[in-house]
Structure formats: structure tokens, C-alpha cells
Amino acid sequence: MMTSQIALVTGGNKGIGFAICQGLVAAGFEVILAARSLDKAKQAVEQLSSSNVYPIEMNVANDSSIHSAAEDIRDQFSHLNVLINNAGIYPDQGVNILTVDRDLLNLTMNTNAFGPIQIIQEFLPLLEKAPAARIINVSSGNGALDGISANVPSYSLSKLALNGATILLAKALHSKGIAVYAMCPGWVRTDMGGNAAPRSPEQGADTAIWLATEASPKLSGKFFRDRKEISY
């Protein structure tokens, strides 16, 4: 009998990711908190003050790091109910679509779009062992066709690609009973969003927690903000 609900959250050591971890712990999940360094993950776990949170090191832009994390998690956990691809970068300061270089585009696409695809591939065996598993990709309004911005070129293109990957993954995983969603947290007060942002990390995390716990699997492949479907 499978009783424990287990979730993996990338970039879980701060901001929206940390708030997602808090919400999932409150909802009764065991949470695997992934960060780029094990020290950062451990520090965040200490802040959460729960025996149901486990630190793991994972650099989502590095395939060998993803693979190592997956091996470690397979050794410790029998299944995975929820995977939340939250980790991401926003490195477009001082550039636009006319000046951005290939290196920056590669870096952002590898982290924000190709990383989540690789993570899903690595963790699929554990997701398949859970009934009605869920994958949530934390995207952005900058990834919607009516929200892409020439002033944040690599970020917009990477989130546009992540949205496209969400649609493809939802189709590919439908027969396995695994739902895949994309969500926009809004403009949130984090290192990425800055202090002027109107929303708290908890407000940004709310839709991800809802998708992880309550949303219908029939909504797989859709894009959400504030628990409501929005257009890609």
C-alpha cells in the first residue's frame, strides 16, 4: 500500500521554490528539496524545521548533476508523486533581442527549458510508480505568445520553449496517466523579481501547490495563473 506522497522541487532553497516546499509540507508531503549546492539545500531544510524534507544537490543545467541526483533519490524513495520544475534564471540585464549573444541564449535555454525536459526523462521511472503523478513546470507570462518581450529575450524564448515542452510532454505522458501543467506565478518578490514586485512568494507558489494537490488531471497540458487557465 503506497501511503506517502513524495514531491521533488527544484530550486527549492529560496523564493517561490521555498514557498512551494513549505506549502507541500503543510499538505502532508514528503519533500525532496533540490538546490544547486548541497549546502544551500541543507540550509533551506533547516529553515523548514520538518523531518519530512530531504536535501539534494542538483544543477538543472548539467546532465551529470541531474543523473546523480536521480540515482541518489532512486536509492532512497520508491516513487515520486509530484515533480515541480521551479529552478530557473533571468539573466537578460542590459541586453535585448538585437544584442543578446548565443552564449546567453544557450545558458538560459539549457537551464529553463532543456533542464526540465532532462529532469522529467530521468525521473520518469519514479513518476510511473505513483498513481496519477503530476509534473508542474514553473513558467512565466513572458513565455506566453502575448507576453514575450524583446527586452528579456533569452528568458522569454526559454519560457516559450518550456510551454511548448509542457504541451508535448502532456501528450506523450497521457497514456501513462501522468498530468503535466505549466503555471505563471506572477511578478513575485524574489531575487529574480526584485523588491518592487507586488506578490509574495507564497502567492506565487499557490497555483503550483494547487496543481500538485487538487487540480483535475483532465487539465493536463494547460497553462495556469491564479488557479485559472490562461492562453499560451
Short mmCIF file of C-alpha atoms in Angstrom, two decimals:
data_model
loop_
_atom_site.label_atom_id
_atom_site.label_comp_id
_atom_site.label_asym_id
_atom_site.label_seq_id
_atom_site.Cartn_x
_atom_site.Cartn_y
_atom_site.Cartn_z
CA MET A 1 0.00 0.00 0.00
CA MET A 2 1.51 3.31 -1.11
CA THR A 3 0.75 5.88 1.58
CA SER A 4 3.42 8.56 1.42
CA GLN A 5 3.07 11.44 -1.02
CA ILE A 6 6.51 12.45 -2.27
CA ALA A 7 7.36 15.64 -4.17
CA LEU A 8 10.58 16.90 -5.71
CA VAL A 9 11.04 20.67 -6.06
CA THR A 10 13.98 22.10 -8.00
CA GLY A 11 15.33 25.46 -6.89
CA GLY A 12 13.63 24.82 -3.57
CA ASN A 13 16.08 26.71 -1.39
CA LYS A 14 14.65 30.21 -1.85
CA GLY A 15 11.86 32.36 -3.25
CA ILE A 16 8.91 30.65 -4.90
CA GLY A 17 10.55 27.23 -4.67
CA PHE A 18 10.96 27.53 -0.90
CA ALA A 19 7.35 28.67 -0.55
CA ILE A 20 6.23 25.67 -2.65
CA CYS A 21 8.16 23.36 -0.32
CA GLN A 22 6.50 24.99 2.71
CA GLY A 23 3.06 24.52 1.19
CA LEU A 24 3.65 20.90 0.24
CA VAL A 25 4.95 20.06 3.72
CA ALA A 26 1.80 21.65 5.16
CA ALA A 27 -0.24 19.49 2.77
CA GLY A 28 1.38 16.35 4.17
CA PHE A 29 4.00 15.64 1.53
CA GLU A 30 7.48 14.34 1.99
CA VAL A 31 9.53 16.89 0.05
CA ILE A 32 12.85 16.46 -1.71
CA LEU A 33 14.34 19.96 -1.84
CA ALA A 34 16.85 20.37 -4.66
CA ALA A 35 19.33 23.23 -4.92
CA ARG A 36 22.47 23.91 -6.93
CA SER A 37 24.64 23.10 -3.90
CA LEU A 38 24.03 20.64 -1.09
CA ASP A 39 24.90 23.32 1.49
CA LYS A 40 22.14 25.61 0.17
CA ALA A 41 19.68 22.72 0.18
CA LYS A 42 20.60 21.79 3.76
CA GLN A 43 20.26 25.39 4.96
CA ALA A 44 16.77 25.60 3.45
CA VAL A 45 15.78 22.27 5.01
CA GLU A 46 16.85 23.59 8.42
CA GLN A 47 14.65 26.66 7.92
CA LEU A 48 11.64 24.47 7.18
CA SER A 49 12.04 22.66 10.53
CA SER A 50 10.37 19.48 9.31
CA SER A 51 11.55 15.89 9.43
CA ASN A 52 9.80 15.31 6.09
CA VAL A 53 12.16 17.41 3.93
CA TYR A 54 15.29 15.97 2.34
CA PRO A 55 18.10 17.99 0.72
CA ILE A 56 19.61 17.07 -2.63
CA GLU A 57 22.15 18.75 -4.89
CA MET A 58 21.03 19.30 -8.48
CA ASN A 59 22.24 21.75 -11.11
CA VAL A 60 19.42 21.69 -13.64
CA ALA A 61 21.72 22.92 -16.42
CA ASN A 62 24.07 19.93 -16.00
CA ASP A 63 23.01 16.48 -17.16
CA SER A 64 25.51 14.62 -14.96
CA SER A 65 24.25 16.52 -11.90
CA ILE A 66 20.65 15.63 -12.77
CA HIS A 67 21.62 11.98 -13.28
CA SER A 68 23.50 11.81 -9.97
CA ALA A 69 20.55 13.32 -8.12
CA ALA A 70 18.17 10.85 -9.75
CA GLU A 71 20.38 7.93 -8.69
CA ASP A 72 20.51 9.19 -5.11
CA ILE A 73 16.74 9.67 -4.98
CA ARG A 74 16.05 6.24 -6.51
CA ASP A 75 18.15 4.73 -3.72
CA GLN A 76 16.02 6.40 -1.05
CA PHE A 77 12.50 6.64 -2.46
CA SER A 78 10.23 4.10 -4.13
CA HIS A 79 8.15 6.54 -6.14
CA LEU A 80 7.53 10.21 -6.92
CA ASN A 81 4.03 11.69 -6.92
CA VAL A 82 4.88 15.26 -7.88
CA LEU A 83 7.78 16.87 -9.76
CA ILE A 84 7.94 20.67 -9.77
CA ASN A 85 10.43 22.20 -12.21
CA ASN A 86 10.89 25.54 -10.48
CA ALA A 87 14.60 26.30 -10.87
CA GLY A 88 15.37 28.97 -13.45
CA ILE A 89 17.46 32.01 -14.33
CA TYR A 90 16.66 35.52 -15.56
CA PRO A 91 19.96 36.83 -16.98
CA ASP A 92 18.88 39.39 -19.57
CA GLN A 93 20.01 42.57 -17.83
CA GLY A 94 21.42 45.03 -20.36
CA VAL A 95 20.53 43.07 -23.48
CA ASN A 96 17.62 42.81 -25.90
CA ILE A 97 16.78 40.62 -28.88
CA LEU A 98 19.07 42.74 -31.09
CA THR A 99 22.11 42.42 -28.82
CA VAL A 100 21.80 39.09 -26.98
CA ASP A 101 24.56 36.62 -27.86
CA ARG A 102 24.41 32.89 -28.49
CA ASP A 103 26.16 32.02 -25.21
CA LEU A 104 23.48 33.73 -23.14
CA LEU A 105 20.72 32.15 -25.21
CA ASN A 106 22.32 28.73 -24.75
CA LEU A 107 22.71 29.21 -21.00
CA THR A 108 19.11 30.27 -20.45
CA MET A 109 17.59 27.67 -22.75
CA ASN A 110 19.68 24.91 -21.14
CA THR A 111 18.60 25.96 -17.65
CA ASN A 112 14.97 26.97 -18.12
CA ALA A 113 13.77 24.68 -20.91
CA PHE A 114 16.12 21.81 -21.66
CA GLY A 115 16.84 21.20 -17.95
CA PRO A 116 13.22 20.40 -17.08
CA ILE A 117 12.94 18.06 -20.09
CA GLN A 118 16.03 16.17 -18.98
CA ILE A 119 14.80 16.03 -15.37
CA ILE A 120 11.46 14.57 -16.46
CA GLN A 121 13.25 11.93 -18.54
CA GLU A 122 15.48 10.98 -15.59
CA PHE A 123 12.69 10.82 -13.03
CA LEU A 124 10.05 9.21 -15.23
CA PRO A 125 10.63 5.70 -13.78
CA LEU A 126 9.81 7.01 -10.28
CA LEU A 127 6.82 9.01 -11.53
CA GLU A 128 5.47 5.92 -13.29
CA LYS A 129 5.43 4.07 -9.96
CA ALA A 130 2.96 6.57 -8.43
CA PRO A 131 -0.75 6.61 -9.26
CA ALA A 132 -1.74 9.74 -11.20
CA ALA A 133 1.60 11.52 -10.86
CA ARG A 134 1.84 15.23 -11.65
CA ILE A 135 4.53 17.41 -13.23
CA ILE A 136 4.39 21.20 -12.83
CA ASN A 137 6.61 23.46 -14.92
CA VAL A 138 7.02 26.93 -13.44
CA SER A 139 6.84 29.20 -16.48
CA SER A 140 6.07 32.90 -16.89
CA GLY A 141 3.79 35.34 -18.61
CA ASN A 142 6.93 36.21 -20.59
CA GLY A 143 6.57 32.75 -22.12
CA ALA A 144 3.05 33.37 -23.42
CA LEU A 145 2.77 34.49 -27.04
CA ASP A 146 1.15 37.76 -25.98
CA GLY A 147 3.71 38.30 -23.22
CA ILE A 148 7.09 37.68 -24.83
CA SER A 149 9.37 40.70 -24.55
CA ALA A 150 12.20 41.84 -26.81
CA ASN A 151 13.85 43.25 -23.66
CA VAL A 152 14.13 39.85 -21.94
CA PRO A 153 15.00 37.77 -24.98
CA SER A 154 16.66 34.65 -23.60
CA TYR A 155 14.19 34.38 -20.71
CA SER A 156 11.14 34.87 -22.96
CA LEU A 157 12.36 32.33 -25.51
CA SER A 158 13.25 29.80 -22.80
CA LYS A 159 9.82 30.01 -21.17
CA LEU A 160 8.13 29.88 -24.59
CA ALA A 161 10.08 26.66 -25.18
CA LEU A 162 9.13 25.33 -21.73
CA ASN A 163 5.48 25.96 -22.52
CA GLY A 164 5.86 24.07 -25.77
CA ALA A 165 7.59 21.22 -23.95
CA THR A 166 4.68 21.11 -21.46
CA ILE A 167 2.22 20.55 -24.32
CA LEU A 168 4.41 17.83 -25.87
CA LEU A 169 5.02 16.10 -22.54
CA ALA A 170 1.32 16.14 -21.66
CA LYS A 171 0.57 14.36 -24.93
CA ALA A 172 3.43 11.89 -24.52
CA LEU A 173 2.55 11.02 -20.91
CA HIS A 174 -1.25 10.92 -21.24
CA SER A 175 -1.27 7.15 -21.75
CA LYS A 176 0.77 6.71 -18.55
CA GLY A 177 -1.75 8.71 -16.50
CA ILE A 178 0.79 11.45 -15.71
CA ALA A 179 -0.51 15.03 -15.85
CA VAL A 180 1.77 17.89 -16.95
CA TYR A 181 0.95 21.53 -16.29
CA ALA A 182 2.60 24.91 -16.84
CA MET A 183 1.97 27.83 -14.50
CA CYS A 184 2.85 31.50 -14.17
CA PRO A 185 3.45 32.66 -10.58
CA GLY A 186 3.08 36.33 -11.48
CA TRP A 187 5.54 39.06 -10.53
CA VAL A 188 6.88 37.94 -7.15
CA ARG A 189 9.22 39.50 -4.59
CA THR A 190 12.26 37.24 -5.04
CA ASP A 191 15.89 37.64 -6.06
CA MET A 192 14.62 37.40 -9.63
CA GLY A 193 11.52 39.57 -9.29
CA GLY A 194 13.01 42.28 -7.07
CA ASN A 195 11.57 44.15 -4.10
CA ALA A 196 9.11 46.19 -6.20
CA ALA A 197 7.09 43.12 -7.15
CA PRO A 198 3.51 43.14 -5.82
CA ARG A 199 3.21 39.45 -4.92
CA SER A 200 4.68 37.45 -2.04
CA PRO A 201 6.48 34.13 -2.65
CA GLU A 202 3.51 32.41 -1.00
CA GLN A 203 1.13 34.00 -3.52
CA GLY A 204 3.44 32.94 -6.34
CA ALA A 205 3.57 29.38 -5.01
CA ASP A 206 -0.19 28.95 -4.54
CA THR A 207 -1.04 27.77 -8.06
CA ALA A 208 1.81 25.25 -8.08
CA ILE A 209 0.59 23.77 -4.79
CA TRP A 210 -2.98 23.67 -6.14
CA LEU A 211 -1.79 21.87 -9.28
CA ALA A 212 0.14 19.41 -7.13
CA THR A 213 -2.77 18.61 -4.84
CA GLU A 214 -6.21 19.49 -6.20
CA ALA A 215 -6.32 20.27 -9.93
CA SER A 216 -8.00 17.78 -12.22
CA PRO A 217 -5.69 15.54 -14.26
CA LYS A 218 -8.01 16.35 -17.17
CA LEU A 219 -6.40 19.81 -17.22
CA SER A 220 -3.07 18.29 -18.24
CA GLY A 221 -1.29 20.30 -20.92
CA LYS A 222 -2.85 23.61 -19.85
CA PHE A 223 -1.24 26.86 -18.62
CA PHE A 224 -2.40 28.47 -15.36
CA ARG A 225 -2.17 31.65 -13.32
CA ASP A 226 -4.04 32.14 -10.02
CA ARG A 227 -5.64 28.69 -10.43
CA LYS A 228 -7.25 29.73 -13.72
CA GLU A 229 -6.35 28.59 -17.23
CA ILE A 230 -4.61 31.22 -19.37
CA SER A 231 -3.58 31.22 -23.01
CA TYR A 232 -0.23 30.01 -24.24
#
